[in-house]
Amino acid sequence: MEHVPPPAEELALLDRELARLDARRSQLLVRRAWLLSVLTPPVARPAAPPAPPFAAPFGPPAAPVGTRGAQHVLLTLGGLLLTIAAVAFTLVSWGHMGIGGRSAVLGVVTVATLSAPAVLLRRGLPATAESLAALASVLMVLDAYAMHRVVVPEADGRGFAAAAAAVLAVLWGAYGLLLDRLRLPLPLAVMSAQLPLLLWAWAAGAGATGFGWALLVTAASDCAIAVWGKGVAVRVTACVCCWATGLLGLLVALAQSVSADAAPAALAPGVLLLVGALIAVSGAWRAPAGLAVAGGLVAGLCGVAAVGGVLRAGVAWGWSVPVYLLCGVVLLMAVRAPLPRPVGQGLVWASSTVTVGAVLAAAPPVGLSLMGAVSQLARVWSGTPDGGVRGALGVEGPAWSQMAAAPVVLLVVAGLLGAAHRSWAWLVRVAGPVLSPGATGQGAAGAGAVALAWAGLTVLPAMLGMSYAAAVSVQLALVAGVFGVAVRGLRRRMDGVGLTALVCGLVGAVSAGMLSLAAEAATYAVFAVLLVVFGGAAVLLGGAAAPAARTLPPPSGQASRSVGTLQIVQAVPACGAVVCGMVLARAVGASLGLAAHQAAPVMLVVPAVTVLLGARLRGLPSALPVELTGAVAGLVAVGMAVTDRPFLALVLALCGVLAAGTAVRAERRPVAGYLAMTLFVLAAWLRLSASGVSAPEAYTLPVTVPALAVGALRRRRDPEASSWTAYGAGLAATLVPSLFTAWADPHWVRPLLLGVAALVITLSGARLRLQALLLLGGAVLALDALHELAPYVVQVVGALPRWLPPALAGVLLLVVGATYEQRLRDARRLKDALGRMR
């Protein structure tokens, strides 16, 4: 029974009616609001002053500038102008007056300026007093400059500047303490106090150690002021100066300690670093929490650098890293010291920073061991490389000898993290006064232990200069061991240890696989072992979902997520086993001396096995990844055979058989069925093309007729069956090859017969409401007509004026645009009509 009107048209009518009702409701609401405003009596408002005629009509009125803000702006500008005038007078007009006049002018102005703030503070003018105090500070600097030029011109400028900075710091400090309501003099005194020691060290020609002591002594004084100083401004200024001078002095000492070639030479910078650590701890003792943690971090790093610098002096830099690492580990004992909690946290952070730095210093050899195997891709089966595993990795012996300490560092840190993971309860109890680590920290420690132990063992073969065979054997054993750890950990619970081990195993397997490509026997041995390892891991992880579900309560929902994650993880080694099978299949073809297209059928063994495994693993989440990986192997086989059409047709037909075997299962039938049909048809077309057949209908019609008969029987038994399933393959088997042949046929008989057949099929599809017949017949009819009419269209277009095609295109666009809504409704009706077809 048909709808009157059709559903699409009825839906459009309803949408228009609803839009009209919404518009009418909006009009009524506006009218109601106006009536309410008329009926409600207006509320009296205070009269506002008339707006100026040129007032800005938009935005809120600007807030008036407060008297304090205007006063500060005026005083700042006034003080700045006076300062500029004083500087100009001192530098430019100095030579126009005698010694007495110059001294008298500067002295009188300075004394007057210094005296004025006291009077202004008593009269309640603090802002003006601040401005004059700032001017007085500039005048005092100018007085010092004038004194050097007039009184002691022969004095050394650096020494005089140091003395002047010290005197100015004392004077400004005394002035600020005397007039304690002024905020500027005391911070200026602190800033001036940063210069005397540095300038004296410069004047005395001191070396790096002298400058370091000058900076640290200055930092110590700043630290004392920051702790016991008066006022927030003074303490903040002193704190900033302390960090600046202290860090600069510590960097000088660190550079000397690192560059020392003997223990006596490292003693002096070591003492400097220890003094810096003492200053940092003493300042952090009373500092806020954040600064206290930073102070503890600096103190810990200074202690490690001082002790490690003396112990490592004279040792090669590669072996210096373990020394610093040992000092950083010993620093952890400070968690039991009677220190404030933030300071202890800073020391722990310092130890962690040293450990991370040592691990990063040991990382380059790991990268060389893993990425060096990539070079074997350019020389597959070229034979056992010279120089053992180092030759295979492409790095010579001297480079490895310079990195000999890397595995030691990695294994030591891995051992420490592993011990922390196993003794986590004891560690939490010991570190209680400083840290409160949770279960996440335990998992991170275990994961770090696994990753670093694997990295250290990966580097060992190259460091020891093993032979190629021994190195490959060690890498395989390491991959198997890491996968064993991963399976054991994941079967117990889903945590970072098992996942990290799984990732390390995958990376190690890739590296070992590429390393084995140097020799044929090594390739077979390595990938066979990897196939067994991956397959065993997938099987063992497959039975771990039930124990994981029993470890967590069902109401929380965490059990289902854990089991789902475990099932996804299980698919990773399963897919890895399929990839190993692909490599072995390709190796078999190469060993038999087959060309790439000839070895393509051998590659199809892998998807054949995955089809069988998919049927065996039915219902498990790992089934689909395994089958998709097998499908990738099928694509590889197709790519291998693409250079030879007969072999490509054979490979496509075999892939169609595998897809048909997969379509036997109901859950794979919707995709695999269409894929099998497409592959069979493509194989048939390629086979005909490769055989040089000029009349493909003689071969395709005997297939099409029984295929259509089978499709008709299927439709009679199951009227709901799709026409594509019943007739699509049969029609395409003849129509498409005939279309390609007709396009290359210079005669008119074949295109005419093909057009008539396509027209009959199209009309039959429209009459029987069968989508496959309508679309396939219509597409072939349109392409056939286009082929026949193309020469005439070209002639007509060539004879037309050049302006006419753009004009026609513009008219077409205007017509479509003007009737856009109608065309859209037509497209919807066409889509609905096609959707109702079977």
Tab-separated table of C-alpha atoms in Angstrom, residues 79-401:
chain	number	residue	atom	x	y	z
A	79	GLY	CA	60.577	62.378	39.707
A	80	LEU	CA	61.597	61.043	36.295
A	81	LEU	CA	62.019	64.539	34.907
A	82	LEU	CA	64.090	65.628	37.891
A	83	THR	CA	66.283	62.554	37.552
A	84	ILE	CA	66.888	63.264	33.874
A	85	ALA	CA	67.715	66.845	34.717
A	86	ALA	CA	70.192	65.779	37.410
A	87	VAL	CA	71.927	63.339	35.084
A	88	ALA	CA	72.138	65.948	32.340
A	89	PHE	CA	73.529	68.468	34.782
A	90	THR	CA	76.176	66.070	36.035
A	91	LEU	CA	77.301	64.758	32.654
A	92	VAL	CA	76.796	67.781	30.389
A	93	SER	CA	76.981	70.980	32.463
A	94	TRP	CA	79.685	69.775	34.812
A	95	GLY	CA	82.516	71.531	33.059
A	96	HIS	CA	80.940	75.024	33.215
A	97	MET	CA	81.367	75.370	36.983
A	98	GLY	CA	84.340	75.319	39.284
A	99	ILE	CA	85.133	72.616	41.784
A	100	GLY	CA	83.551	74.492	44.633
A	101	GLY	CA	80.370	75.305	42.784
A	102	ARG	CA	79.915	71.791	41.497
A	103	SER	CA	80.444	70.217	44.898
A	104	ALA	CA	78.197	72.740	46.576
A	105	VAL	CA	75.358	72.253	44.100
A	106	LEU	CA	75.363	68.451	44.290
A	107	GLY	CA	75.824	68.418	48.039
A	108	VAL	CA	73.055	70.900	48.729
A	109	VAL	CA	70.621	69.202	46.329
A	110	THR	CA	71.370	65.738	47.711
A	111	VAL	CA	71.046	66.788	51.345
A	112	ALA	CA	67.838	68.663	50.605
A	113	THR	CA	66.399	65.736	48.724
A	114	LEU	CA	67.292	63.304	51.495
A	115	SER	CA	65.772	65.577	54.152
A	116	ALA	CA	62.535	66.302	52.365
A	117	PRO	CA	60.921	62.808	52.734
A	118	ALA	CA	61.042	63.060	56.555
A	119	VAL	CA	59.073	66.303	56.474
A	120	LEU	CA	56.648	64.984	53.865
A	121	LEU	CA	55.963	61.800	55.880
A	122	ARG	CA	55.099	63.863	58.954
A	123	ARG	CA	52.644	65.879	56.868
A	124	GLY	CA	50.964	62.749	55.463
A	125	LEU	CA	52.386	62.830	51.916
A	126	PRO	CA	53.950	59.354	51.511
A	127	ALA	CA	53.729	59.245	47.721
A	128	THR	CA	55.640	62.501	47.338
A	129	ALA	CA	58.199	61.261	49.853
A	130	GLU	CA	58.694	58.051	47.821
A	131	SER	CA	59.327	60.065	44.661
A	132	LEU	CA	61.901	62.268	46.340
A	133	ALA	CA	63.578	59.227	47.914
A	134	ALA	CA	63.942	57.706	44.454
A	135	LEU	CA	65.438	60.966	43.206
A	136	ALA	CA	67.801	61.033	46.190
A	137	SER	CA	69.041	57.524	45.376
A	138	VAL	CA	69.951	58.638	41.848
A	139	LEU	CA	71.658	61.756	43.183
A	140	MET	CA	73.756	59.655	45.570
A	141	VAL	CA	74.975	57.547	42.639
A	142	LEU	CA	75.841	60.756	40.798
A	143	ASP	CA	77.673	62.017	43.886
A	144	ALA	CA	79.778	58.880	43.897
A	145	TYR	CA	80.591	59.342	40.221
A	146	ALA	CA	81.481	62.995	40.794
A	147	MET	CA	83.711	62.126	43.736
A	148	HIS	CA	85.666	59.661	41.614
A	149	ARG	CA	86.133	62.169	38.796
A	150	VAL	CA	87.127	65.102	41.063
A	151	VAL	CA	88.525	63.806	44.360
A	152	VAL	CA	90.267	60.540	43.417
A	153	PRO	CA	90.554	60.452	39.614
A	154	GLU	CA	93.652	58.236	39.808
A	155	ALA	CA	91.823	55.467	41.696
A	156	ASP	CA	90.961	52.221	39.862
A	157	GLY	CA	87.406	52.405	38.581
A	158	ARG	CA	86.501	48.829	39.549
A	159	GLY	CA	87.805	49.160	43.099
A	160	PHE	CA	86.190	52.549	43.580
A	161	ALA	CA	82.901	51.178	42.228
A	162	ALA	CA	83.069	48.300	44.714
A	163	ALA	CA	83.679	50.692	47.612
A	164	ALA	CA	80.962	53.056	46.390
A	165	ALA	CA	78.453	50.188	46.089
A	166	ALA	CA	79.225	49.082	49.639
A	167	VAL	CA	78.906	52.621	51.019
A	168	LEU	CA	75.663	53.208	49.124
A	169	ALA	CA	74.247	49.930	50.413
A	170	VAL	CA	75.048	50.955	53.998
A	171	LEU	CA	73.668	54.454	53.535
A	172	TRP	CA	70.480	53.294	51.853
A	173	GLY	CA	70.008	50.645	54.526
A	174	ALA	CA	70.451	53.156	57.342
A	175	TYR	CA	68.191	55.641	55.568
A	176	GLY	CA	65.494	52.982	55.084
A	177	LEU	CA	65.668	51.910	58.728
A	178	LEU	CA	65.501	55.534	59.871
A	179	LEU	CA	62.503	56.319	57.672
A	180	ASP	CA	60.830	52.907	57.871
A	181	ARG	CA	57.674	54.117	56.121
A	182	LEU	CA	59.582	54.421	52.836
A	183	ARG	CA	59.451	51.268	50.727
A	184	LEU	CA	62.261	51.954	48.248
A	185	PRO	CA	65.550	52.481	50.171
A	186	LEU	CA	65.853	49.035	51.785
A	187	PRO	CA	65.313	47.051	48.530
A	188	LEU	CA	67.823	49.408	46.881
A	189	ALA	CA	70.294	48.641	49.652
A	190	VAL	CA	69.841	44.914	49.057
A	191	MET	CA	70.384	45.307	45.324
A	192	SER	CA	73.450	47.477	45.837
A	193	ALA	CA	74.903	44.895	48.208
A	194	GLN	CA	75.153	42.401	45.302
A	195	LEU	CA	77.990	44.367	43.679
A	196	PRO	CA	80.850	45.005	46.172
A	197	LEU	CA	82.290	41.489	46.415
A	198	LEU	CA	81.984	40.843	42.687
A	199	LEU	CA	83.617	44.172	41.819
A	200	TRP	CA	86.415	43.607	44.343
A	201	ALA	CA	87.053	40.136	42.881
A	202	TRP	CA	87.173	41.696	39.443
A	203	ALA	CA	89.500	44.463	40.576
A	204	ALA	CA	91.800	41.962	42.298
A	205	GLY	CA	91.993	39.771	39.162
A	206	ALA	CA	90.563	36.756	40.970
A	207	GLY	CA	90.040	33.472	39.149
A	208	ALA	CA	86.904	31.411	38.817
A	209	THR	CA	87.170	30.199	42.403
A	210	GLY	CA	87.362	33.760	43.682
A	211	PHE	CA	84.296	34.767	41.726
A	212	GLY	CA	82.496	31.680	42.997
A	213	TRP	CA	83.278	32.575	46.618
A	214	ALA	CA	82.199	36.170	46.040
A	215	LEU	CA	78.880	35.012	44.584
A	216	LEU	CA	78.221	32.476	47.347
A	217	VAL	CA	79.086	34.883	50.165
A	218	THR	CA	76.743	37.411	48.585
A	219	ALA	CA	74.072	34.708	48.306
A	220	ALA	CA	74.563	33.827	51.981
A	221	SER	CA	73.992	37.429	53.005
A	222	ASP	CA	70.926	37.592	50.791
A	223	CYS	CA	69.643	34.383	52.368
A	224	ALA	CA	70.046	35.875	55.841
A	225	ILE	CA	68.164	39.013	54.795
A	226	ALA	CA	65.428	36.916	53.157
A	227	VAL	CA	64.933	34.990	56.398
A	228	TRP	CA	65.270	37.774	58.975
A	229	GLY	CA	64.752	40.912	56.877
A	230	LYS	CA	62.189	43.596	57.631
A	231	GLY	CA	59.270	43.940	55.275
A	232	VAL	CA	57.926	41.850	52.432
A	233	ALA	CA	59.601	43.924	49.713
A	234	VAL	CA	63.024	43.505	51.296
A	235	ARG	CA	62.624	39.778	51.787
A	236	VAL	CA	61.341	39.176	48.259
A	237	THR	CA	64.173	41.237	46.778
A	238	ALA	CA	66.729	39.383	48.871
A	239	CYS	CA	65.225	36.009	47.908
A	240	VAL	CA	65.400	36.793	44.200
A	241	CYS	CA	68.965	38.057	44.513
A	242	CYS	CA	69.917	34.986	46.552
A	243	TRP	CA	68.675	32.627	43.850
A	244	ALA	CA	70.400	34.614	41.091
A	245	THR	CA	73.830	34.947	42.733
A	246	GLY	CA	73.717	31.518	44.357
A	247	LEU	CA	72.868	29.632	41.171
A	248	LEU	CA	75.504	31.584	39.244
A	249	GLY	CA	78.152	30.752	41.826
A	250	LEU	CA	77.129	27.095	41.891
A	251	LEU	CA	77.352	26.897	38.106
A	252	VAL	CA	80.901	28.272	38.272
A	253	ALA	CA	81.819	25.685	40.902
A	254	LEU	CA	80.148	22.869	38.959
A	255	ALA	CA	82.043	23.748	35.786
A	256	GLN	CA	85.329	23.629	37.693
A	257	SER	CA	84.442	20.358	39.393
A	258	VAL	CA	83.487	18.640	36.144
A	259	SER	CA	86.604	19.839	34.336
A	260	ALA	CA	89.003	18.847	37.162
A	261	ASP	CA	91.457	16.157	36.039
A	262	ALA	CA	92.644	15.179	39.533
A	263	ALA	CA	91.170	14.924	43.013
A	264	PRO	CA	93.133	17.898	44.495
A	265	ALA	CA	91.846	20.142	41.704
A	266	ALA	CA	88.276	19.095	42.494
A	267	LEU	CA	88.546	19.864	46.217
A	268	ALA	CA	88.204	23.648	45.964
A	269	PRO	CA	85.065	23.586	43.774
A	270	GLY	CA	83.764	20.735	45.951
A	271	VAL	CA	84.029	22.943	49.029
A	272	LEU	CA	82.209	25.695	47.154
A	273	LEU	CA	79.412	23.281	46.254
A	274	LEU	CA	79.110	22.056	49.843
A	275	VAL	CA	78.927	25.644	51.083
A	276	GLY	CA	76.194	26.265	48.518
A	277	ALA	CA	74.339	23.186	49.793
A	278	LEU	CA	74.622	24.486	53.364
A	279	ILE	CA	73.257	27.878	52.333
A	280	ALA	CA	70.355	26.233	50.469
A	281	VAL	CA	69.430	24.036	53.457
A	282	SER	CA	69.646	26.886	55.935
A	283	GLY	CA	67.472	29.086	53.729
A	284	ALA	CA	64.965	26.316	53.059
A	285	TRP	CA	64.602	25.547	56.779
A	286	ARG	CA	62.335	28.580	57.309
A	287	ALA	CA	61.094	29.080	53.751
A	288	PRO	CA	57.553	28.364	52.526
A	289	ALA	CA	56.795	24.856	51.271
A	290	GLY	CA	57.509	25.470	47.580
A	291	LEU	CA	60.782	27.329	48.164
A	292	ALA	CA	61.794	24.778	50.788
A	293	VAL	CA	61.417	21.915	48.284
A	294	ALA	CA	63.441	23.901	45.727
A	295	GLY	CA	66.114	24.599	48.354
A	296	GLY	CA	66.313	20.918	49.265
A	297	LEU	CA	66.619	20.040	45.569
A	298	VAL	CA	69.505	22.493	45.089
A	299	ALA	CA	71.218	21.298	48.277
A	300	GLY	CA	70.986	17.670	47.219
A	301	LEU	CA	72.336	18.355	43.730
A	302	CYS	CA	75.202	20.398	45.176
A	303	GLY	CA	76.127	17.598	47.586
A	304	VAL	CA	76.131	14.992	44.825
A	305	ALA	CA	78.192	17.242	42.530
A	306	ALA	CA	80.713	18.004	45.293
A	307	VAL	CA	81.347	14.438	46.447
A	308	GLY	CA	81.008	12.914	42.988
A	309	GLY	CA	83.369	15.489	41.499
A	310	VAL	CA	86.151	14.497	43.909
A	311	LEU	CA	85.556	10.750	43.473
A	312	ARG	CA	85.429	10.846	39.691
A	313	ALA	CA	88.405	13.172	39.145
A	314	GLY	CA	90.825	11.597	36.706
A	315	VAL	CA	88.300	9.012	35.483
A	316	ALA	CA	86.903	8.899	31.949
A	317	TRP	CA	83.605	10.698	31.609
A	318	GLY	CA	81.766	7.526	30.670
A	319	TRP	CA	82.602	6.004	34.052
A	320	SER	CA	81.854	9.253	35.871
A	321	VAL	CA	78.125	8.650	35.475
A	322	PRO	CA	78.086	5.610	37.821
A	323	VAL	CA	79.965	7.639	40.426
A	324	TYR	CA	77.381	10.409	40.415
A	325	LEU	CA	74.646	7.779	40.408
A	326	LEU	CA	76.118	6.169	43.515
A	327	CYS	CA	76.223	9.535	45.262
A	328	GLY	CA	72.608	10.180	44.269
A	329	VAL	CA	71.538	6.820	45.716
A	330	VAL	CA	73.377	7.509	48.973
A	331	LEU	CA	71.556	10.841	49.151
A	332	LEU	CA	68.316	8.926	49.737
A	333	MET	CA	69.536	8.130	53.243
A	334	ALA	CA	68.762	11.762	54.063
A	335	VAL	CA	65.051	10.901	54.296
A	336	ARG	CA	65.715	9.742	57.879
A	337	ALA	CA	67.550	12.940	58.810
A	338	PRO	CA	65.808	15.391	61.186
A	339	LEU	CA	64.860	17.799	58.417
A	340	PRO	CA	61.604	19.586	57.672
A	341	ARG	CA	59.341	17.579	55.385
A	342	PRO	CA	59.630	19.937	52.351
A	343	VAL	CA	63.433	19.913	52.587
A	344	GLY	CA	63.435	16.123	52.702
A	345	GLN	CA	61.175	16.066	49.655
A	346	GLY	CA	63.635	18.304	47.847
A	347	LEU	CA	66.473	15.892	48.655
A	348	VAL	CA	64.422	13.001	47.275
A	349	TRP	CA	63.771	15.006	44.127
A	350	ALA	CA	67.502	15.677	43.862
A	351	SER	CA	68.260	11.955	44.081
A	352	SER	CA	65.594	11.244	41.455
A	353	THR	CA	67.019	13.947	39.182
A	354	VAL	CA	70.499	12.450	39.397
A	355	THR	CA	69.097	8.988	38.651
A	356	VAL	CA	67.109	10.205	35.650
A	357	GLY	CA	70.170	12.060	34.359
A	358	ALA	CA	72.287	8.918	34.661
A	359	VAL	CA	69.673	6.885	32.778
A	360	LEU	CA	69.475	9.482	30.006
A	361	ALA	CA	73.281	9.473	29.727
A	362	ALA	CA	73.137	5.682	29.265
A	363	ALA	CA	70.341	5.817	26.652
A	364	PRO	CA	72.372	6.382	23.418
A	365	PRO	CA	73.880	2.845	23.358
A	366	VAL	CA	70.378	1.395	23.695
A	367	GLY	CA	69.234	3.372	20.683
A	368	LEU	CA	72.273	2.205	18.694
A	369	SER	CA	71.586	-1.420	19.601
A	370	LEU	CA	67.937	-1.205	18.570
A	371	MET	CA	68.091	1.082	15.554
A	372	GLY	CA	71.402	-0.191	14.195
A	373	ALA	CA	69.681	-3.384	13.084
A	374	VAL	CA	67.617	-1.359	10.585
A	375	SER	CA	70.711	-1.240	8.352
A	376	GLN	CA	70.221	-4.953	7.602
A	377	LEU	CA	67.156	-4.120	5.506
A	378	ALA	CA	69.525	-2.813	2.818
A	379	ARG	CA	71.591	-6.033	2.707
A	380	VAL	CA	69.208	-8.923	3.301
A	381	TRP	CA	70.939	-12.343	3.303
A	382	SER	CA	74.293	-10.792	2.459
A	383	GLY	CA	76.040	-13.168	4.841
A	384	THR	CA	77.337	-13.044	8.399
A	385	PRO	CA	78.737	-9.516	8.869
A	386	ASP	CA	82.391	-8.960	9.661
A	387	GLY	CA	83.201	-7.725	13.139
A	388	GLY	CA	80.457	-9.665	14.874
A	389	VAL	CA	77.400	-7.888	16.154
A	390	ARG	CA	79.155	-4.519	16.098
A	391	GLY	CA	79.646	-4.861	12.370
A	392	ALA	CA	75.986	-5.773	11.979
A	393	LEU	CA	74.991	-2.648	13.865
A	394	GLY	CA	77.367	-0.472	11.845
A	395	VAL	CA	79.231	1.016	14.844
A	396	GLU	CA	82.944	0.408	15.361
A	397	GLY	CA	84.673	-0.708	18.543
A	398	PRO	CA	86.048	2.620	19.897
A	399	ALA	CA	82.560	4.114	20.027
A	400	TRP	CA	81.325	1.189	22.132
A	401	SER	CA	84.308	1.389	24.494
